Amino acid sequence: MFKTYADVLAHLDHLGLFHMDFSLHRMHTALNRLGLLQPHCPVIQVLGTNGKGSTSTFLASLGRVHSLRTGLYTSPHFVSPAERIRIDGSPLPEHLWPALANQVMRAHRELTYFEFMTLLALLAFRECGTELIILEAGLGGEHDATTAIHADLLCYAPIGMDHMAILGDTLGAIATDKAGAIRGTAPVVSAPQEPEALARLRTACCINQAPLTVVDGAALREISGMELGLRGPHQHVNAAVALAAWRTLHRVNSRIPLSLPAIRKGLARAFLPGRFQQIPARCALPALWLDGAHNEHGMRALAAAVEDAGLTPSAVIFSCLKDKDWQDMCRLLLHAAHRDTPFIVPAIHNERAADCEELAACLRGMGASQVRTARDISLALSLLDGLECADAPVLICGSLYLLSEFYTLFPQYLQPIRRREECP
């Protein structure tokens, strides 16, 4: 059915990125037909609200430096779905997608986008002989496609308020859904949580007799003495969760090695685009900070990271989705930047995007003195030419979709900067 990578992308577009059907029966059926009910190697499932991608990235980096062939499945992607499936840090090659997608179609023809991608990733990991798999949950936990797979360990990044229309409008309801992924005795490692969220995790662990480890102050102090590849104070928590998970998995599975020098190297080498990513000035661009803080919890972490960096942004390019708490996000962003800092609000080409004029009015109403709108990220970047941006980086934040449009223009920044690039 699929002959090229483009054929697979066309099918994914047909499925629709935001179509959801909260049930695991299709996944169980397909996993059984593909022989994937019992994975061929250890699996870590990573759940939570903010920090899932970073925690998953730290874990994958630890796997690679310990010489384990590591499969990493994350979401969303910025430019291409190939970013979601990585083996030893590299996207799954496009020439492998058609045959894998055909296997998925033969197993079940009525899958959602996320289910299809999850199954394709698992097939790819098996056929490429991975020795460790890290699966980042998509949305929630109880009915997430990644929950259908047997996990040897579950990680919880901080749980906060997001996707309220789907998961519930209280922290307890959201945490209950995410705790629903705990269905057996596999150990659970969690970041520090709000009391209500932690209570839901403890209850699920107690019912399933799953041991629970919550990262404490001692673990955070240990991390504070290590170099981290991902910047910002909030990354200390994500790195501490990854390290505690690695040590736990080592205790329960003798095939998982553990070396302190490798741990230090793995945490230092972790890279994930769009997480307080710092890009030096080059070509026609000033120095940049890129961060996909897309909800109040994420914006709070970004504000702390900006304060920790000791620099006020020279300008801010900000936009977000209308189903987020964007008034609170604007307030936090103004706290991170000076009220005299120039703000540029570009339109995002997504049906869920907040109206840029409405965002601009909100910022002005909160005291921002220089606010402009732009039809897209390209125009927003060109408007920087008339500003003084030499003293501090320009901050681009507020939505992963805004960053997606930036990376479409500059795809080289989806990878670590390892050498000075030539200007086009």
Coordinates of C-alpha atoms in Angstrom, one line a residue:
M1 CA 0.0 0.0 0.0
F2 CA 2.8 2.4 0.9
K3 CA 5.7 2.7 -1.5
T4 CA 7.4 5.9 -0.3
Y5 CA 7.8 8.0 2.8
A6 CA 5.5 10.6 1.2
D7 CA 2.8 8.0 0.9
V8 CA 3.0 7.4 4.7
L9 CA 2.9 11.1 5.4
A10 CA -0.2 11.5 3.2
H11 CA -1.9 8.7 5.2
L12 CA -1.0 10.4 8.5
D13 CA -2.4 13.7 7.2
H14 CA -5.6 11.8 6.3
L15 CA -5.9 10.4 9.8
G16 CA -5.7 13.9 11.3
L17 CA -3.3 14.9 14.0
F18 CA -6.0 15.8 16.5
H19 CA -8.4 13.0 16.0
M20 CA -8.7 11.0 19.3
D21 CA -10.6 7.9 20.4
F22 CA -10.0 7.1 24.1
S23 CA -9.8 3.3 24.0
L24 CA -6.9 0.8 24.0
H25 CA -8.7 -2.1 22.3
R26 CA -7.3 -1.2 18.8
M27 CA -3.8 -1.0 20.3
H28 CA -4.1 -4.3 22.0
T29 CA -5.4 -6.0 18.9
A30 CA -2.6 -4.6 16.7
L31 CA 0.1 -5.3 19.3
N32 CA -1.1 -8.9 19.4
R33 CA -1.1 -9.3 15.7
L34 CA 2.4 -7.8 15.4
G35 CA 3.8 -9.9 18.2
L36 CA 4.6 -6.8 20.2
L37 CA 2.6 -7.4 23.4
Q38 CA 5.8 -8.4 25.2
P39 CA 8.6 -6.0 24.1
H40 CA 12.0 -7.5 23.1
C41 CA 13.9 -5.2 25.5
P42 CA 13.3 -3.0 28.6
V43 CA 10.7 -0.2 28.2
I44 CA 10.5 3.1 30.1
Q45 CA 7.2 5.0 29.8
V46 CA 7.4 8.7 30.6
L47 CA 4.3 10.6 31.6
G48 CA 3.3 14.0 33.2
T49 CA 2.5 17.4 31.9
N50 CA 5.6 19.5 31.5
G51 CA 9.1 17.9 31.2
K52 CA 8.1 14.6 29.6
G53 CA 10.2 15.3 26.5
S54 CA 13.2 16.5 28.5
T55 CA 13.1 13.6 30.9
S56 CA 12.8 11.2 27.9
T57 CA 15.8 12.9 26.3
F58 CA 17.9 12.6 29.4
L59 CA 17.1 8.9 29.6
A60 CA 17.9 8.3 25.9
S61 CA 21.2 10.0 26.3
L62 CA 22.0 7.9 29.4
G63 CA 21.2 4.8 27.3
R64 CA 23.5 5.8 24.5
V65 CA 26.5 6.6 26.7
H66 CA 26.1 3.3 28.4
S67 CA 26.5 1.6 24.9
L68 CA 22.9 0.5 24.7
R69 CA 21.2 0.8 21.3
T70 CA 18.4 3.1 22.3
G71 CA 15.0 3.8 20.8
L72 CA 13.3 7.1 21.7
Y73 CA 9.6 7.9 20.8
T74 CA 8.4 11.5 21.5
S75 CA 5.8 14.0 20.4
P76 CA 5.0 16.3 18.9
H77 CA 7.3 17.0 16.0
F78 CA 8.4 20.4 14.7
V79 CA 8.9 19.8 10.9
S80 CA 8.7 16.1 10.1
P81 CA 7.1 13.1 11.9
A82 CA 10.5 11.4 11.5
E83 CA 11.6 13.5 14.5
R84 CA 9.3 11.4 16.7
I85 CA 11.2 8.1 16.2
R86 CA 14.9 8.2 16.9
I87 CA 17.4 5.4 17.2
D88 CA 20.7 6.3 18.9
G89 CA 19.8 9.9 18.5
S90 CA 19.1 9.9 14.8
P91 CA 15.6 10.1 13.1
L92 CA 14.3 6.8 11.6
P93 CA 15.5 6.9 8.0
E94 CA 12.8 7.7 5.5
H95 CA 13.4 4.6 3.4
L96 CA 12.3 2.3 6.3
W97 CA 8.9 3.9 6.8
P98 CA 6.9 2.3 3.9
A99 CA 7.5 -1.3 4.9
L100 CA 6.9 -0.6 8.6
A101 CA 3.7 1.3 7.8
N102 CA 2.4 -1.6 5.6
Q103 CA 2.9 -3.9 8.6
V104 CA 0.9 -1.5 10.8
M105 CA -1.9 -1.3 8.2
R106 CA -2.1 -5.1 8.0
A107 CA -2.4 -5.3 11.8
H108 CA -5.3 -2.7 12.0
R109 CA -6.8 -0.3 9.5
E110 CA -8.7 1.9 11.9
L111 CA -6.0 3.6 14.0
T112 CA -5.6 7.2 15.1
Y113 CA -2.6 9.2 14.1
F114 CA -0.9 8.6 17.5
E115 CA -1.7 4.9 17.6
F116 CA -0.3 4.5 14.1
M117 CA 2.9 6.3 15.0
T118 CA 3.3 4.4 18.2
L119 CA 3.0 1.0 16.5
L120 CA 5.4 2.1 13.7
A121 CA 7.9 3.2 16.3
L122 CA 7.7 -0.2 18.2
L123 CA 8.2 -2.1 15.0
A124 CA 11.2 0.0 14.0
F125 CA 12.8 -0.5 17.4
R126 CA 12.3 -4.3 17.2
E127 CA 13.7 -4.5 13.6
C128 CA 16.6 -2.3 14.4
G129 CA 17.6 -4.3 17.5
T130 CA 17.2 -1.7 20.2
E131 CA 18.3 -2.7 23.7
L132 CA 16.3 0.0 25.5
I133 CA 13.1 1.8 24.6
I134 CA 11.8 5.1 26.0
L135 CA 8.2 6.0 25.2
E136 CA 6.9 9.5 25.9
A137 CA 3.1 9.4 26.5
G138 CA 1.1 11.7 24.3
L139 CA -1.9 12.9 26.3
G140 CA -3.0 11.6 29.7
G141 CA -2.1 8.1 30.7
E142 CA -5.0 5.7 31.3
H143 CA -6.0 5.6 27.6
D144 CA -2.7 6.8 26.0
A145 CA -1.5 4.5 23.2
T146 CA 1.9 4.0 25.0
T147 CA 0.1 2.6 28.0
A148 CA -0.9 -0.5 26.0
I149 CA 2.7 -1.6 25.9
H150 CA 4.2 -3.4 28.9
A151 CA 6.6 -1.0 30.6
D152 CA 9.4 -2.1 33.0
L153 CA 9.4 1.3 34.6
L154 CA 7.2 4.4 34.6
C155 CA 8.5 8.0 35.1
Y156 CA 6.3 11.0 36.0
A157 CA 7.4 14.5 35.2
P158 CA 5.6 17.3 37.1
I159 CA 1.8 17.1 36.6
G160 CA 0.0 20.4 36.1
M161 CA -3.1 21.9 34.5
D162 CA -3.3 21.3 30.8
H163 CA -5.7 19.7 28.3
M164 CA -8.5 20.4 30.8
A165 CA -11.2 20.0 28.2
I166 CA -10.1 16.4 27.7
L167 CA -8.5 15.2 31.0
G168 CA -10.6 17.2 33.5
D169 CA -10.7 20.7 35.0
T170 CA -9.0 19.9 38.3
L171 CA -5.5 18.8 39.1
G172 CA -6.9 15.7 40.8
A173 CA -8.8 14.7 37.7
I174 CA -5.8 15.2 35.5
A175 CA -3.5 13.3 37.9
T176 CA -6.0 10.5 38.2
D177 CA -6.0 10.0 34.4
K178 CA -2.2 10.1 34.2
A179 CA -1.9 7.7 37.2
G180 CA -4.2 5.3 35.2
A181 CA -1.1 4.2 33.3
I182 CA 0.0 2.4 36.5
R183 CA -1.4 -1.1 36.0
G184 CA 1.1 -3.5 37.4
T185 CA 4.0 -3.9 39.8
A186 CA 6.6 -2.0 37.6
P187 CA 8.4 0.6 39.7
V188 CA 7.4 4.2 39.4
V189 CA 9.7 7.2 39.7
S190 CA 8.2 10.7 40.1
A191 CA 9.3 14.3 40.2
P192 CA 8.1 16.2 43.2
Q193 CA 4.4 16.8 42.7
E194 CA 1.6 19.0 44.1
P195 CA 0.0 17.1 47.1
E196 CA -3.2 16.4 45.2
A197 CA -1.3 14.9 42.2
L198 CA 1.1 12.9 44.4
A199 CA -1.9 11.4 46.3
R200 CA -3.3 10.1 43.1
L201 CA 0.0 8.5 42.2
R202 CA 0.4 7.0 45.6
T203 CA -3.1 5.5 45.5
A204 CA -2.5 3.9 42.1
C205 CA 0.9 2.5 43.2
C206 CA -0.7 1.1 46.4
I207 CA -3.5 -0.6 44.5
N208 CA -1.0 -2.2 42.0
Q209 CA 1.7 -2.9 44.6
A210 CA 4.1 -0.8 42.5
P211 CA 7.1 0.7 44.4
L212 CA 7.2 4.5 44.2
T213 CA 10.3 6.7 44.4
V214 CA 9.8 10.5 44.6
V215 CA 12.8 12.6 43.8
D216 CA 13.9 14.5 46.9
G217 CA 16.2 17.3 47.9
A218 CA 19.3 15.0 48.1
A219 CA 18.7 13.9 44.5
L220 CA 18.3 17.5 43.3
R221 CA 21.5 18.6 45.2
E222 CA 23.4 15.8 43.4
I223 CA 22.2 17.0 40.0
S224 CA 23.1 20.6 40.8
G225 CA 26.8 19.6 40.8
M226 CA 26.5 18.1 37.3
E227 CA 26.6 19.7 33.8
L228 CA 23.3 19.4 32.0
G229 CA 22.8 19.6 28.2
L230 CA 19.4 21.1 28.7
R231 CA 19.4 24.5 30.4
G232 CA 17.2 26.1 33.1
P233 CA 16.5 25.3 36.8
H234 CA 13.5 23.2 35.9
Q235 CA 15.8 20.8 34.0
H236 CA 17.4 19.8 37.4
V237 CA 14.1 18.1 38.3
N238 CA 13.9 16.3 34.9
A239 CA 17.5 15.2 35.1
A240 CA 17.0 14.0 38.7
V241 CA 14.0 11.9 37.6
A242 CA 15.9 10.4 34.7
L243 CA 18.9 9.5 37.0
A244 CA 16.6 8.0 39.7
A245 CA 14.8 6.0 37.0
W246 CA 18.1 4.8 35.5
R247 CA 19.3 3.6 38.9
T248 CA 16.0 1.9 39.6
L249 CA 16.0 0.1 36.3
H250 CA 19.6 -1.0 37.0
R251 CA 18.5 -2.5 40.3
V252 CA 15.7 -4.5 38.8
N253 CA 17.5 -5.5 35.5
S254 CA 21.1 -6.6 35.6
R255 CA 21.4 -6.0 31.8
I256 CA 21.2 -2.2 32.4
P257 CA 24.7 -0.9 33.1
L258 CA 25.5 1.9 35.5
S259 CA 28.6 4.0 35.5
L260 CA 29.0 7.4 37.2
P261 CA 31.3 8.8 34.4
A262 CA 28.8 7.6 31.8
I263 CA 26.0 9.3 33.8
R264 CA 27.8 12.6 33.9
K265 CA 28.5 12.4 30.1
G266 CA 24.9 11.4 29.3
L267 CA 23.3 14.2 31.2
A268 CA 25.8 16.7 29.7
R269 CA 25.2 15.5 26.1
A270 CA 21.4 15.6 26.2
F271 CA 19.9 17.8 23.5
L272 CA 16.3 18.6 22.7
P273 CA 15.4 21.5 20.4
G274 CA 13.0 24.2 21.7
R275 CA 13.8 23.7 25.4
F276 CA 15.5 27.0 26.4
Q277 CA 17.7 26.3 23.4
Q278 CA 20.4 29.0 23.0
I279 CA 21.5 29.9 19.5
P280 CA 24.4 32.3 19.1
A281 CA 24.2 35.3 16.7
R282 CA 25.0 34.4 13.2
C283 CA 24.1 35.3 9.6
A284 CA 21.1 37.6 9.6
L285 CA 19.8 36.5 13.1
P286 CA 20.6 37.9 16.5
A287 CA 21.3 35.6 19.4
L288 CA 18.2 33.6 20.3
W289 CA 16.5 31.7 23.1
L290 CA 13.9 29.3 21.8
D291 CA 11.4 27.7 24.2
G292 CA 8.2 25.9 23.6
A293 CA 6.6 26.9 26.9
H294 CA 3.0 26.4 25.9
N295 CA 1.0 26.6 29.1
E296 CA 1.2 28.4 32.5
H297 CA 3.4 25.7 34.1
G298 CA 5.8 25.9 31.2
M299 CA 5.9 29.7 31.1
R300 CA 6.6 29.7 34.9
A301 CA 9.6 27.5 34.3
L302 CA 10.8 29.6 31.4
A303 CA 10.5 32.8 33.5
A304 CA 12.7 31.1 36.2
A305 CA 15.2 30.1 33.5
V306 CA 15.4 33.6 32.1
E307 CA 15.9 35.0 35.7
D308 CA 18.6 32.3 36.4
A309 CA 20.4 33.3 33.1
G310 CA 20.7 36.9 34.5
L311 CA 19.7 38.5 31.3
T312 CA 16.6 40.5 30.2
P313 CA 15.6 39.6 26.6
S314 CA 16.3 42.3 24.1
A315 CA 13.0 41.5 22.5
V316 CA 10.3 38.8 22.7
I317 CA 8.5 37.0 19.9
F318 CA 5.4 35.4 21.5
S319 CA 2.3 33.6 20.4
C320 CA 0.2 30.8 21.8
L321 CA -2.9 28.7 21.4
K322 CA -6.3 30.0 22.4
D323 CA -7.2 26.9 24.5
K324 CA -4.3 27.7 26.9
D325 CA -4.4 30.1 29.9
W326 CA -2.8 32.8 27.8
Q327 CA -3.7 35.7 30.1
D328 CA -1.6 34.1 32.8
M329 CA 1.1 33.3 30.3
C330 CA 1.3 37.0 29.3
R331 CA 1.6 38.0 32.9
L332 CA 4.4 35.6 33.5
L333 CA 6.2 36.6 30.3
L334 CA 6.0 40.3 31.3
H335 CA 7.6 39.3 34.6
A336 CA 10.4 37.6 32.8
A337 CA 11.0 40.6 30.5
H338 CA 11.0 44.3 31.2
R339 CA 7.8 46.2 30.4
D340 CA 9.8 48.4 28.0
T341 CA 11.1 45.3 26.1
P342 CA 9.7 45.2 22.5
F343 CA 7.1 42.4 22.0
I344 CA 6.2 41.0 18.6
V345 CA 3.2 38.8 18.3
P346 CA 3.1 36.8 15.0
A347 CA 0.1 34.9 13.8
I348 CA 0.4 31.1 14.0
H349 CA -1.1 29.3 11.0
N350 CA -3.1 26.8 13.1
E351 CA -6.8 26.7 13.7
R352 CA -6.2 26.5 17.5
A353 CA -4.1 29.7 17.5
A354 CA -5.0 32.6 19.7
D355 CA -5.7 35.8 17.8
C356 CA -2.5 37.8 17.6
E357 CA -4.4 41.1 18.0
E358 CA -6.1 39.9 21.1
L359 CA -2.7 38.7 22.6
A360 CA -1.2 42.1 21.7
A361 CA -4.0 43.9 23.4
C362 CA -3.6 41.8 26.5
L363 CA 0.1 42.6 26.7
R364 CA -0.6 46.3 26.3
G365 CA -3.2 46.2 29.0
M366 CA -0.7 44.6 31.4
G367 CA 1.7 47.4 30.8
A368 CA 3.9 46.4 27.8
S369 CA 4.9 49.7 26.1
Q370 CA 6.1 48.3 22.8
V371 CA 3.9 45.7 21.1
R372 CA 3.6 44.9 17.4
T373 CA 1.8 42.1 15.5
A374 CA 3.1 40.3 12.4
R375 CA 1.5 38.1 9.9
D376 CA 4.0 35.3 10.4
I377 CA 7.3 34.3 12.1
S378 CA 9.3 35.4 9.0
L379 CA 8.0 39.0 9.3
A380 CA 8.4 38.9 13.0
L381 CA 12.1 38.1 12.6
S382 CA 12.5 40.8 10.0
L383 CA 11.1 43.4 12.4
L384 CA 14.1 42.7 14.7
D385 CA 16.3 44.5 12.2
G386 CA 15.1 47.8 13.5
L387 CA 15.7 46.9 17.2
E388 CA 18.8 47.0 19.3
C389 CA 19.3 43.2 19.9
A390 CA 23.0 43.1 20.5
D391 CA 23.1 43.2 24.3
A392 CA 20.9 40.2 25.1
P393 CA 19.2 37.3 23.2
V394 CA 15.8 37.6 21.6
L395 CA 13.3 35.2 23.3
I396 CA 11.0 33.2 21.0
C397 CA 8.3 31.3 23.0
G398 CA 4.7 30.5 23.7
S399 CA 3.9 27.6 21.4
L400 CA 5.5 24.6 19.9
Y401 CA 3.7 25.5 16.7
L402 CA 5.4 28.9 16.7
L403 CA 8.7 27.1 17.0
S404 CA 7.7 24.7 14.3
E405 CA 7.3 27.6 11.9
F406 CA 10.8 28.9 13.0
Y407 CA 12.4 25.5 12.4
T408 CA 10.8 25.2 9.0
L409 CA 12.8 28.3 8.1
F410 CA 15.9 27.2 9.9
P411 CA 15.9 23.3 10.1
Q412 CA 19.6 23.2 11.0
Y413 CA 18.7 24.2 14.5
L414 CA 16.8 21.0 15.1
Q415 CA 20.3 19.5 15.7
P416 CA 23.0 20.5 18.1
I417 CA 25.4 23.2 16.9
R418 CA 28.7 21.4 16.5
R419 CA 30.5 23.7 14.1
R420 CA 30.2 27.2 12.7
E421 CA 27.6 27.1 9.9
E422 CA 28.1 28.9 6.6
C423 CA 25.5 31.7 6.0
P424 CA 23.4 31.0 2.9

